[in-house]
mmCIF file of C-alpha atoms (C1' of nucleotides) in Angstrom:
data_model
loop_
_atom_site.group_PDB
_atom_site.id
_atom_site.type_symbol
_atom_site.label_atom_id
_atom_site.label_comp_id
_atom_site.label_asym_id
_atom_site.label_seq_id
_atom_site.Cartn_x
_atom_site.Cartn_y
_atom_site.Cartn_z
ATOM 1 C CA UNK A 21 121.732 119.896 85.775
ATOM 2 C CA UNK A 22 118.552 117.739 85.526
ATOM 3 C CA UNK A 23 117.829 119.481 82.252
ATOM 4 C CA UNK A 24 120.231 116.912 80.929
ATOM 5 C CA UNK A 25 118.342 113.793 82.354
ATOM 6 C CA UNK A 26 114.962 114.526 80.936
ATOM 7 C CA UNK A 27 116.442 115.409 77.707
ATOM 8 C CA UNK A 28 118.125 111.896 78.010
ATOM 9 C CA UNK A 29 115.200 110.394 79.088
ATOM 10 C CA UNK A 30 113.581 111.996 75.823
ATOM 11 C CA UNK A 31 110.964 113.558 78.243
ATOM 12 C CA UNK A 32 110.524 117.599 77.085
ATOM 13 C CA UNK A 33 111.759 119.337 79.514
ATOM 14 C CA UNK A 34 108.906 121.242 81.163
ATOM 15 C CA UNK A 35 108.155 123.740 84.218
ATOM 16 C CA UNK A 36 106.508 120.275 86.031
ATOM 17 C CA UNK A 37 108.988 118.150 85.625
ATOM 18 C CA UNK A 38 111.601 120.034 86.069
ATOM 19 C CA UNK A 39 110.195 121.228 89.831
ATOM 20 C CA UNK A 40 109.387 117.623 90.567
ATOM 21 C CA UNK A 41 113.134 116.372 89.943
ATOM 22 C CA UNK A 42 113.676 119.912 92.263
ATOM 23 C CA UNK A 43 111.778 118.388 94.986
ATOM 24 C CA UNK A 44 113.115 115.018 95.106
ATOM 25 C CA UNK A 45 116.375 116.128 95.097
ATOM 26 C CA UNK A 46 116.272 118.468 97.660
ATOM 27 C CA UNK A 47 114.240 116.359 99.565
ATOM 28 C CA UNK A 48 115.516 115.739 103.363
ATOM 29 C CA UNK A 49 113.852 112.379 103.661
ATOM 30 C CA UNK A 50 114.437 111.655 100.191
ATOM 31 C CA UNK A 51 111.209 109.306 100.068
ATOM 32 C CA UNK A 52 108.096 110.812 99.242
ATOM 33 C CA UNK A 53 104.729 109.747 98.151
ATOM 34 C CA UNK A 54 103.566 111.560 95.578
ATOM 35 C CA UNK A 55 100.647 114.058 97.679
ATOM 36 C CA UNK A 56 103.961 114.896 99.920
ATOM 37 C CA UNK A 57 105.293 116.402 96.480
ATOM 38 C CA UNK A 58 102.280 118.268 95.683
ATOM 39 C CA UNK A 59 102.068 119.820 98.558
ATOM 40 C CA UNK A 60 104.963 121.038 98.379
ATOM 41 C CA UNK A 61 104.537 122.321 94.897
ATOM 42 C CA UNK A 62 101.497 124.143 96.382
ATOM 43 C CA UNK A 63 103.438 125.710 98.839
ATOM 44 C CA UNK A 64 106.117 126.719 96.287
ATOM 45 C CA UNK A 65 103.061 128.455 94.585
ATOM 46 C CA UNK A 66 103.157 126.419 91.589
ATOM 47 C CA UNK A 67 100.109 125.523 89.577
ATOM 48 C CA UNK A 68 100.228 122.025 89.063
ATOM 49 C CA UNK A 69 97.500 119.274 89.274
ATOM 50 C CA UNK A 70 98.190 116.296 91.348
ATOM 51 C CA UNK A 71 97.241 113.889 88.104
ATOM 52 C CA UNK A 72 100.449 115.304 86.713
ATOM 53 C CA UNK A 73 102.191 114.374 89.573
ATOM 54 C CA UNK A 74 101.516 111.135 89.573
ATOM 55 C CA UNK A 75 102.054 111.134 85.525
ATOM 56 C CA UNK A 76 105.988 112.455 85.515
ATOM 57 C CA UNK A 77 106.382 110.191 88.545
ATOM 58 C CA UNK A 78 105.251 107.301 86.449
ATOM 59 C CA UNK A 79 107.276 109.044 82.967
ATOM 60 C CA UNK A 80 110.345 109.160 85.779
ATOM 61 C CA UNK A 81 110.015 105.854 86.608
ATOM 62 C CA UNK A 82 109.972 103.904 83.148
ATOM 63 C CA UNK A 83 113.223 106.394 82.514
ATOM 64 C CA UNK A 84 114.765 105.278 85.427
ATOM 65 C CA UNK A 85 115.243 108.211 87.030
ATOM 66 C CA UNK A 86 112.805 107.883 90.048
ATOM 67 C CA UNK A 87 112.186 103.975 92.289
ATOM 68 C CA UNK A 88 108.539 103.639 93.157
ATOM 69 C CA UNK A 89 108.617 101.854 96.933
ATOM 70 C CA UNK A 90 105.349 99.795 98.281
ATOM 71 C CA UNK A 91 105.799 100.328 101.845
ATOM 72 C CA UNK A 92 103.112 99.526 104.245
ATOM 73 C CA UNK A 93 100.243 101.321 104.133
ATOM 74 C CA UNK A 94 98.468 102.806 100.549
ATOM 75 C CA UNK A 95 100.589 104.801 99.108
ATOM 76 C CA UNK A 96 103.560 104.659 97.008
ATOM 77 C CA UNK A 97 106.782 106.113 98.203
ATOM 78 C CA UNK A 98 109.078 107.359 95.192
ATOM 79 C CA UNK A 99 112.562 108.026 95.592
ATOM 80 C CA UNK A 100 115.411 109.534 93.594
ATOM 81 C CA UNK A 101 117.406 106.944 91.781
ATOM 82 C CA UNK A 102 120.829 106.837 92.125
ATOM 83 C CA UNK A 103 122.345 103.413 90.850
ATOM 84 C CA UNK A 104 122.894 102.578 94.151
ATOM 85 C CA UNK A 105 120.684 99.215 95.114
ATOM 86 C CA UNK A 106 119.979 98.715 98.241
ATOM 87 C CA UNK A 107 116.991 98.125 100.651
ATOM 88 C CA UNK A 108 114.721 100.366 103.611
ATOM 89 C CA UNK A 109 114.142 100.159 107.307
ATOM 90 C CA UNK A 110 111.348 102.271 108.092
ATOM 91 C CA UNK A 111 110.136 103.341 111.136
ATOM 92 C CA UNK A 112 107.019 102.277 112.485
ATOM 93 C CA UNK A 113 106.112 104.851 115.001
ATOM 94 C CA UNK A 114 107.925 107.940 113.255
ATOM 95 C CA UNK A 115 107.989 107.300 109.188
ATOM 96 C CA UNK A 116 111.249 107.741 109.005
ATOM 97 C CA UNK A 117 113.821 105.878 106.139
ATOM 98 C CA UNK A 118 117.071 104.732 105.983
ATOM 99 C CA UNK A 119 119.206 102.704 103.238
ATOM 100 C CA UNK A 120 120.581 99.561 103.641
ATOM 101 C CA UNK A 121 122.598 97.005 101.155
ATOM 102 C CA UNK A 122 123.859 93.764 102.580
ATOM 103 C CA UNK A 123 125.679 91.484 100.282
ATOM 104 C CA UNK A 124 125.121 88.396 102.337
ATOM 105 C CA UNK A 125 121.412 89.238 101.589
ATOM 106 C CA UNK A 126 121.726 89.715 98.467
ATOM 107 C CA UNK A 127 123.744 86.841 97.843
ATOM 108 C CA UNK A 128 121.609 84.537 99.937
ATOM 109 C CA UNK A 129 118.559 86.135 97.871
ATOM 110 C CA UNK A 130 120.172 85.156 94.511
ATOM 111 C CA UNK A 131 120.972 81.012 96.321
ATOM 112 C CA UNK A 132 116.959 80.825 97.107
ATOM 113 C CA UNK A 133 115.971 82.098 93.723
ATOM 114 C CA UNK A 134 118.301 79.146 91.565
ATOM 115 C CA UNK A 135 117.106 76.883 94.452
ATOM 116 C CA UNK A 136 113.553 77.272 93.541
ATOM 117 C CA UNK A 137 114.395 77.523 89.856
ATOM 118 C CA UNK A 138 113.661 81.095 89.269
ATOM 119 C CA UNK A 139 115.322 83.579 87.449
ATOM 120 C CA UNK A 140 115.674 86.403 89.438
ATOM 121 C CA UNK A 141 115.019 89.907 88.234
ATOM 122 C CA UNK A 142 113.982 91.882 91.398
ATOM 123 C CA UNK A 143 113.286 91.777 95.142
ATOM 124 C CA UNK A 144 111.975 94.207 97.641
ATOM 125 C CA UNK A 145 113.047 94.006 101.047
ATOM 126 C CA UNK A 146 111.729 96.007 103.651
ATOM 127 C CA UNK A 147 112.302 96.056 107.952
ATOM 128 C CA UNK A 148 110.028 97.582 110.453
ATOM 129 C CA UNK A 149 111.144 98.180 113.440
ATOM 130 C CA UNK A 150 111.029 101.374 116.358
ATOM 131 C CA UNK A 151 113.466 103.504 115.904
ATOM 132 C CA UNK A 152 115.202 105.159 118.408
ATOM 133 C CA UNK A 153 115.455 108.643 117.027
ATOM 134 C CA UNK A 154 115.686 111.136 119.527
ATOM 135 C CA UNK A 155 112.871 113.156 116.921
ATOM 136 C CA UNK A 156 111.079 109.983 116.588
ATOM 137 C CA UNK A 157 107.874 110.799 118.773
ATOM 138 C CA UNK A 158 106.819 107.324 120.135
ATOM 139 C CA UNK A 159 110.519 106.486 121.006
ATOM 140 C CA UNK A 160 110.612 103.282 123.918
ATOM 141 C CA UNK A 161 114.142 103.759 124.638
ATOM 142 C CA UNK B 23 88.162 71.243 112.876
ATOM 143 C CA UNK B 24 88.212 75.111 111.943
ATOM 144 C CA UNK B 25 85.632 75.657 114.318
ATOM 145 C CA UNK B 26 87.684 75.357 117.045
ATOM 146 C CA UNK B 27 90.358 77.846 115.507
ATOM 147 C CA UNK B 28 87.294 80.592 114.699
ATOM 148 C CA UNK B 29 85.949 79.904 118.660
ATOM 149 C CA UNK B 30 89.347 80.408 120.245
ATOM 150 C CA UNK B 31 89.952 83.500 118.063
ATOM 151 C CA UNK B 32 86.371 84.876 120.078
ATOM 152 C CA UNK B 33 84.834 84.888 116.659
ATOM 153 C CA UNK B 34 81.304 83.492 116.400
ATOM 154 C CA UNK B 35 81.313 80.514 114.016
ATOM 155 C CA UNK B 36 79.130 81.723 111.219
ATOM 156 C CA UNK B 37 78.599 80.447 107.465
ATOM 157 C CA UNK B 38 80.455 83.207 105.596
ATOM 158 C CA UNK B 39 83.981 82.748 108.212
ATOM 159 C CA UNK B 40 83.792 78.773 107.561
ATOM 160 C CA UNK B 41 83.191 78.970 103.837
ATOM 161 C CA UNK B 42 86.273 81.477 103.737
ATOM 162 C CA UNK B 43 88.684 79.122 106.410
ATOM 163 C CA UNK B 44 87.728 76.202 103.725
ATOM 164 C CA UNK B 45 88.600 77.904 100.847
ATOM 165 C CA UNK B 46 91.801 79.266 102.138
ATOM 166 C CA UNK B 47 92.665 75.956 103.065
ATOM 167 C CA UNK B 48 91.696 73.696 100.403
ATOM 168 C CA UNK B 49 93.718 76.454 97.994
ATOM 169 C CA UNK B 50 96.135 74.724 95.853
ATOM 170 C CA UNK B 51 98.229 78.362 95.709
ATOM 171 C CA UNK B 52 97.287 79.133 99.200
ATOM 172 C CA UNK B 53 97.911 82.929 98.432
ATOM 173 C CA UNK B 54 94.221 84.713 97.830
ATOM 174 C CA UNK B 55 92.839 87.848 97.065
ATOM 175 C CA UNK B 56 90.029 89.128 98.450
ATOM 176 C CA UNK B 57 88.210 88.818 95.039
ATOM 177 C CA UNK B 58 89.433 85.796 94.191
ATOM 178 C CA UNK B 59 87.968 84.472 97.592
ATOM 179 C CA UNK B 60 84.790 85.985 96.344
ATOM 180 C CA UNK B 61 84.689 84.611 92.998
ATOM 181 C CA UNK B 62 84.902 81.179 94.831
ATOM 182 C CA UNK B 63 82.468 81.585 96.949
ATOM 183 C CA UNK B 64 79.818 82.767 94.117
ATOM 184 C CA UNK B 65 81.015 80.026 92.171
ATOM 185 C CA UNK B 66 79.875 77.436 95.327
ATOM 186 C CA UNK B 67 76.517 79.210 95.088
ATOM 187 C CA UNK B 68 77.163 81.282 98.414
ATOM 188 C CA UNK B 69 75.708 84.236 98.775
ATOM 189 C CA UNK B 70 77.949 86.507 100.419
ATOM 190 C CA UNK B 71 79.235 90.116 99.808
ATOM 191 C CA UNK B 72 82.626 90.854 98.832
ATOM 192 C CA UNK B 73 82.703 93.118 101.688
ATOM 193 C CA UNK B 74 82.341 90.058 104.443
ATOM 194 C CA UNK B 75 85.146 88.865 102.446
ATOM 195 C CA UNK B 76 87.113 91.715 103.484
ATOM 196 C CA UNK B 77 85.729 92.013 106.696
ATOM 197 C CA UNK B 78 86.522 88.793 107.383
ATOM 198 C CA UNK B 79 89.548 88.482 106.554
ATOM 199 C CA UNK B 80 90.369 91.410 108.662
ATOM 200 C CA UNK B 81 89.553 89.859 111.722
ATOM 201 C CA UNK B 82 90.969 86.545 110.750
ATOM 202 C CA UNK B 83 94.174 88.932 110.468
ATOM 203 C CA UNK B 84 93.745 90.174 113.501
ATOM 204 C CA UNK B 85 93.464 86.915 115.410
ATOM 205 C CA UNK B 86 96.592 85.444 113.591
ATOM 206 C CA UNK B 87 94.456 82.956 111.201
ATOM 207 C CA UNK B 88 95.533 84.509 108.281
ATOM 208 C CA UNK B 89 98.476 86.773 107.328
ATOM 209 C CA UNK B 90 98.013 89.443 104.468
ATOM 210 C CA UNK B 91 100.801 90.303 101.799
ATOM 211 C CA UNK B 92 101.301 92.719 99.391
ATOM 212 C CA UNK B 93 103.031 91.748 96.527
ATOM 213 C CA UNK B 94 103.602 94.248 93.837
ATOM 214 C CA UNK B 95 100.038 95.192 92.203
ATOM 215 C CA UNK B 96 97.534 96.956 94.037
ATOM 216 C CA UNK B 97 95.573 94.036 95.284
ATOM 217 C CA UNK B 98 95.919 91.968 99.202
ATOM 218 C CA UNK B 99 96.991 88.317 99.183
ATOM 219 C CA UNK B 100 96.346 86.414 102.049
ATOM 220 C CA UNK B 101 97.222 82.884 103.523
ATOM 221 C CA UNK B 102 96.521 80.724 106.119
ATOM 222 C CA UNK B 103 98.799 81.356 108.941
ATOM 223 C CA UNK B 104 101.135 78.238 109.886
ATOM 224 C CA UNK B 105 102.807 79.522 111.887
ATOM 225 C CA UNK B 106 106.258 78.883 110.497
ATOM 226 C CA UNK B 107 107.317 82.384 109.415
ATOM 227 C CA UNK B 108 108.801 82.837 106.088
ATOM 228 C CA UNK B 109 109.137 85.045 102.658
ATOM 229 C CA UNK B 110 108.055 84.825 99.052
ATOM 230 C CA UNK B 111 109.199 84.443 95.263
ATOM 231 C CA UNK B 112 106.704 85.245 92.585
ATOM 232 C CA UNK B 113 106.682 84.943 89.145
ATOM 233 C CA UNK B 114 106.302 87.694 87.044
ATOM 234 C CA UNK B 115 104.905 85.553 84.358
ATOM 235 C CA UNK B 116 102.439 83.555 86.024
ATOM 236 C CA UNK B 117 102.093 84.571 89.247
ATOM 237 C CA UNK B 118 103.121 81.827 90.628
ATOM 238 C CA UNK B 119 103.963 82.078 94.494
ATOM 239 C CA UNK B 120 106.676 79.875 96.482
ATOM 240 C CA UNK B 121 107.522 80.208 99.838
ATOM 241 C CA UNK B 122 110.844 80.049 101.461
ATOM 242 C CA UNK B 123 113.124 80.897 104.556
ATOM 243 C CA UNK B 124 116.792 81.410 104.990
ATOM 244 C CA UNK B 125 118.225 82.052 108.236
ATOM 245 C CA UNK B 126 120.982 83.768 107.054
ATOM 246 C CA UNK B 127 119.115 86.580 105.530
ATOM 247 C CA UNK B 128 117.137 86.623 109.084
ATOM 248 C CA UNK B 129 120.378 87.259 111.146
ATOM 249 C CA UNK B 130 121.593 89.351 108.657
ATOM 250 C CA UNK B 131 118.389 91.926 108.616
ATOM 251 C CA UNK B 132 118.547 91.514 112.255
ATOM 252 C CA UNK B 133 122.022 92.785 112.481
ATOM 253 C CA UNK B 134 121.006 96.313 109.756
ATOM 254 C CA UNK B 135 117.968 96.662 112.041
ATOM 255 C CA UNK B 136 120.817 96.883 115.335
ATOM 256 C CA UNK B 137 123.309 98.186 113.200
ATOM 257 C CA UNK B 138 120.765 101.325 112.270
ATOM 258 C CA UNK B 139 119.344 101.767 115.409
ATOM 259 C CA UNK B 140 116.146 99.659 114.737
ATOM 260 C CA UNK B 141 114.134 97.575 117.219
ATOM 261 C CA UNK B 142 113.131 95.422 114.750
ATOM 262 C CA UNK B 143 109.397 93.979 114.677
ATOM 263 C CA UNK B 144 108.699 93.092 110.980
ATOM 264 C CA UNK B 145 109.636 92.458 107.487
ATOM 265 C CA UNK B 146 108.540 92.341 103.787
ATOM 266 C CA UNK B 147 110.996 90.076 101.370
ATOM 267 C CA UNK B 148 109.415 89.056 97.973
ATOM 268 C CA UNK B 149 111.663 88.439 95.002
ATOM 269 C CA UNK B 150 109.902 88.443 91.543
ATOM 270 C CA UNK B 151 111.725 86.810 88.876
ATOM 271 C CA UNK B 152 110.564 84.266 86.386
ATOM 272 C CA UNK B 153 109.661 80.696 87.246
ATOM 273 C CA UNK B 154 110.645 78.026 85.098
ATOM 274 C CA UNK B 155 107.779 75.933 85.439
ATOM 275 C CA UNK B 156 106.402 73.648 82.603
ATOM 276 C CA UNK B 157 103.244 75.594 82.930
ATOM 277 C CA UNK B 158 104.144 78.933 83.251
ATOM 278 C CA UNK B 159 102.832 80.586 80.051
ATOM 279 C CA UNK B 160 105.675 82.811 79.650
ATOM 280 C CA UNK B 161 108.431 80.430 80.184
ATOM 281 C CA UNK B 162 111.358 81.460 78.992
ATOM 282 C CA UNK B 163 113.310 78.137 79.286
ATOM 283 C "C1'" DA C 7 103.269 124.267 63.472
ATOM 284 C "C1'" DT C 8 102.644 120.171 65.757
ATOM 285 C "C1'" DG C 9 103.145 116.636 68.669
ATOM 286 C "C1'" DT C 10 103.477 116.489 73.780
ATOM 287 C "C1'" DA C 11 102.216 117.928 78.252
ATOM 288 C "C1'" DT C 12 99.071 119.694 81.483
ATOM 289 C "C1'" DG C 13 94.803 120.809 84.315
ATOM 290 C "C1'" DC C 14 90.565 119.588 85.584
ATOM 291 C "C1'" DA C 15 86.933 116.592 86.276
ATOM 292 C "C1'" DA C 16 85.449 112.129 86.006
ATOM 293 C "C1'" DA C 17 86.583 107.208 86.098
ATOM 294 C "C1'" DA C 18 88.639 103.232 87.970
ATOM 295 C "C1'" DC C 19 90.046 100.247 91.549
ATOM 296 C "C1'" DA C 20 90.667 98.222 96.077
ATOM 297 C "C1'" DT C 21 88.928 98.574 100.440
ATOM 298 C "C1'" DT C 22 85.930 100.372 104.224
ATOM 299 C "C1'" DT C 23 81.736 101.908 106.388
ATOM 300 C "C1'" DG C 24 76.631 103.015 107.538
ATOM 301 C "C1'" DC C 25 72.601 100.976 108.305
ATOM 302 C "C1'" DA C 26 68.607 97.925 108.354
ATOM 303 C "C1'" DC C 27 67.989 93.181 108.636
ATOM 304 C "C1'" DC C 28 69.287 88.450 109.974
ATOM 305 C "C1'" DT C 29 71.386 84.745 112.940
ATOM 306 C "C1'" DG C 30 74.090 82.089 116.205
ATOM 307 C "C1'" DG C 31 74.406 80.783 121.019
ATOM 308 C "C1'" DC D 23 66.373 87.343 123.061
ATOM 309 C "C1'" DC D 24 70.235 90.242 121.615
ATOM 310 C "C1'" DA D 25 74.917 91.215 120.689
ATOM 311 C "C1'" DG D 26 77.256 90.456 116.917
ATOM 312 C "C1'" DG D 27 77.361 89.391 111.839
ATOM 313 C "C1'" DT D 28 75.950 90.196 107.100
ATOM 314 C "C1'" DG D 29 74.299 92.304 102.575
ATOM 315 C "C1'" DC D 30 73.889 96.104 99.988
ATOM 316 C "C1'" DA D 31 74.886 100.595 98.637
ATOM 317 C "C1'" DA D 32 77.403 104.425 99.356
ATOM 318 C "C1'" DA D 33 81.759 106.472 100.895
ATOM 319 C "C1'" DT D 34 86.836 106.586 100.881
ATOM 320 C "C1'" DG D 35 91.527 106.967 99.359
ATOM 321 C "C1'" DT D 36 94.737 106.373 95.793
ATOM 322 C "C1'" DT D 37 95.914 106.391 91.167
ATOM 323 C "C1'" DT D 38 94.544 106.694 86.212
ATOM 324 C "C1'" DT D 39 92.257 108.608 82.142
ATOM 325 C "C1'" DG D 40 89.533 111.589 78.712
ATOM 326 C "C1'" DC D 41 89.564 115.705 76.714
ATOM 327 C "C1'" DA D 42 90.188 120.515 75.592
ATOM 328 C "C1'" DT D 43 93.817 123.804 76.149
ATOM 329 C "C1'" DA D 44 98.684 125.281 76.595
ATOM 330 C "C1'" DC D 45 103.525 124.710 75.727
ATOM 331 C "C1'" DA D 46 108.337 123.166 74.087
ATOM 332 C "C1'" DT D 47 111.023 122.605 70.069
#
DNA sequence: ATGTATGCAAAACATTTGCACCTGG
DNA sequence: CCAGGTGCAAATGTTTTGCATACAT
């Protein structure tokens, strides 16, 4: 269980933390900013400020156990990290997420980085688009 | 002359928007924060408030003069708008900011958007890595 | 016990807004 | 002249921090 990632991580394990993994693991969307989590320790009825929220997000983070995500708009997005890179299309009119990894992208990433003598060591790529979710409110099609 | 560009855009051509379109364009790293804009503008002896700056730049967003990125960190950067779409590389070390555009890695987000159900409108590509410039304070090479 | 974690309130930032005054056309 | 623009200060929204208390090992 996530027990043994925080001990791993050398984090204590602790009534916070250990609802927090609970949260992003159970998590439908998967992505979630950390006020969505709070909320929904509120609603759990647990007593836990939002500064600590944002504290074992950062702890999570620096163990590699959590991705922090700078979509549009002001607040971060943290997912669950699961070794698996890849990249987001997010719905403009809806919210909603989905994964993507494309090799030729990455590739072609890796080409303009030597090209412009850089080293790479990251890259955030994000689409926005409509989505044509049959739950996706503003839907044109 | 910019005046043109500020008229067209409906905007009336006052000192703050012209003192802003110069600075943006005589910018050797022609990506700007809002501060940085600021600190310019105080250091030409102008007198004008950090919020024009941002109110400003707004519009100048919203009339297509300038485009407004967000690169990790919690600050805006804008640029001109050229009207030649493409993404970014910046240095971790130094900040440093190059621009570039592959049309591979166009078709190819193109093709996740369709292949996830996506009209696609937008996208965000920055890859950080470390530049290898002589003046790059961090240089590693 | 003892070093860490947490809760709360306050601080820190980046950015926006209200309002009285100024300015461009 | 007058709608629109600007400066300043205050508000906002997100994230961080200080500090006294509580908890895991």
């Amino acid at each position: 269980m996530e027990t043994q990632n925080l001990k791993k991580a050398g984090l204590k394990v602790t009534l916070p933390r250990m609802k927090i993994l609970e949260i992003l693991e159970r998590s439908e969307t998967r992505h979630l900013t950390a006020e969505a989590i709070y909320r929904e320790l509120l609603d759990s009825g647990e007593e836990i400020g939002l500064a600590t929220v944002y504290r074992v997000l950062t702890q999570f983070e620096a163990a590699g156990l959590v991705s922090r995500l700078h979509f549009e708009g002001n607040q971060a997005v943290f997912e669950l990290e699961r070794g698996r890179h890849h990249d987001h299309i997010v719905c403009n009119e809806c919210g909603r997420v989905e994964e993507f990894f494309d090799e030729t992208i990455e590739q072609r990433q890796r080409e303009m980085a030597r090209e412009h003598g850089f080293q790479i060591k990251d890259h955030a790529l994000v689409i926005y688009g409509d989505c044509m979710d049959e739950s996706c409110p503003h839907r044109v099609a």
